[in-house]
Amino acid sequence: MAGTEQVVYVVDDDASARESLCWLLDTEGIATRAFDSADSFLRAWSGDWSGCIMVDIRMPGKSGLQLQEELNGLQNRMPVIVLTGHADVPIAIRAMKLGALDFLEKPYSDHELLDSIRAALELGLEIDRAELEKSRYAVALDALTEREREVMCLVVEGKTNKGIAAQLGISEKTVEVHRSRVMEKTAARSLSELVRMCLILKDQL
Amino acid sequence: MAGTEQVVYVVDDDASARESLCWLLDTEGIATRAFDSADSFLRAWSGDWSGCIMVDIRMPGKSGLQLQEELNGLQNRMPVIVLTGHADVPIAIRAMKLGALDFLEKPYSDHELLDSIRAALELGLEIDRAELEKSRYAVALDALTEREREVMCLVVEGKTNKGIAAQLGISEKTVEVHRSRVMEKTAARSLSELVRMCLILKDQL
DNA sequence: ATTATAATTAGGGAATTCCCTAACGCCCTA
DNA sequence: TAGGGCGTTAGGGAATTCCCTAATTATAAT
């Protein structure tokens, strides 16, 4: 996860391609980890990895595109760069529509490869930062009881304590208690911070 | 802008291709407007158009990719679908990186074309909705004086009136006045709505 | 059965916000 | 020179929020 070292994950069935790529990245001081198939990568894959993924399209077993599809279903956050020797337009388009950050045809120059990887790692950092913030908030929200969450939502919608009490059929005093618990548990130091928190997590609330 | 009818803008130098495409869309009840070059489209282009853009890559004068680049610089909000007869992978990748929603090679089936266009129009609607909201907020914020905007930002940061007064070196009463003017001018019915407004516009504040 | 957690209500007081009216000085424009 | 918009300050009162303590009930866990 964020804070962990970034790694370039290389998925390619061609050993020489893997090795030359890893060697290039090593000399640039970039950590690498290589896999000879989509499945071996998926078995090792963990949601808290940080970095980017370089994947070849043509591989025995699962193709690079299939790997992309599976990763998309796994909430993978690492940018994917697709590498290929023989590509046609439909495959390239599919790879891009599956969210590939870049698509490089062999032979590619070290320069464009490194440019692409650096961009991917930088993007990965940003994603990690956003994800870290999100998970912090999610943990905080997880500690809330149902009632507290309910009250929080109404507070964030701009309702007043009195209004919330009326809507929930409970006393205003009770609302006050829940509200203060919400602020305490979420560590939000102001209402605006709470609103921000809820907006960021609104899709998974 | 939003509320206006959606139109599919067809940019292609080939008259027969334009006509067949427009005819197909007409029979589907989709409004079209055709241009024979990127330049003629750009001259007519207006920021408040709604719909999507179908653009051929190979054209005399500006290419489809150049058109995409210019549109990106113009804050174009309409999704772009690229059509082409003879594409190679690098061009396809460039088009996708320039933000094309889809990339279709001729000959394409009416079915995939219509699917793509319907997706583009739907996406366009969502973008329009978001843009409408944004512009409403922007207008409201534009009506604020400097001081009011200043106070608003501090309010949104969660500062209390007393804190704001201290920070700005003015009286708490004055802060109250600015604050209420902010709520009045922005038509925000609650603090949380104001926070939401500022978050949506934070990049252009 | 005892403990723990959650939800509820209550009282009181300090701090804050909200809304009203009222006023003064400044700058710019008609 | 007479407005009009802007920033400023002020007083007062109602409403609200915030923070403290305290107690009751229900449900779940040990």
mmCIF file of C-alpha atoms (C1' of nucleotides) in Angstrom, chain B residues 145 147 170-171 173-174 177-178, chain D residues 6-13:
data_model
loop_
_atom_site.group_PDB
_atom_site.id
_atom_site.type_symbol
_atom_site.label_atom_id
_atom_site.label_comp_id
_atom_site.label_asym_id
_atom_site.label_seq_id
_atom_site.Cartn_x
_atom_site.Cartn_y
_atom_site.Cartn_z
ATOM 1 C CA THR B 145 -16.811 40.050 -3.453
ATOM 2 C CA ARG B 147 -13.768 39.560 1.024
ATOM 3 C CA ILE B 170 -11.637 42.172 11.597
ATOM 4 C CA SER B 171 -14.494 41.992 14.008
ATOM 5 C CA LYS B 173 -19.633 40.839 13.627
ATOM 6 C CA THR B 174 -18.200 41.636 10.233
ATOM 7 C CA VAL B 177 -22.226 39.680 7.790
ATOM 8 C CA HIS B 178 -19.925 38.316 5.109
ATOM 9 C "C1'" DC D 6 -18.492 47.479 -0.609
ATOM 10 C "C1'" DG D 7 -16.338 46.781 3.841
ATOM 11 C "C1'" DT D 8 -16.708 47.720 8.346
ATOM 12 C "C1'" DT D 9 -18.677 47.782 13.256
ATOM 13 C "C1'" DA D 10 -22.432 47.472 16.620
ATOM 14 C "C1'" DG D 11 -26.543 45.711 19.689
ATOM 15 C "C1'" DG D 12 -29.816 42.485 20.855
ATOM 16 C "C1'" DG D 13 -32.378 38.378 20.992
#
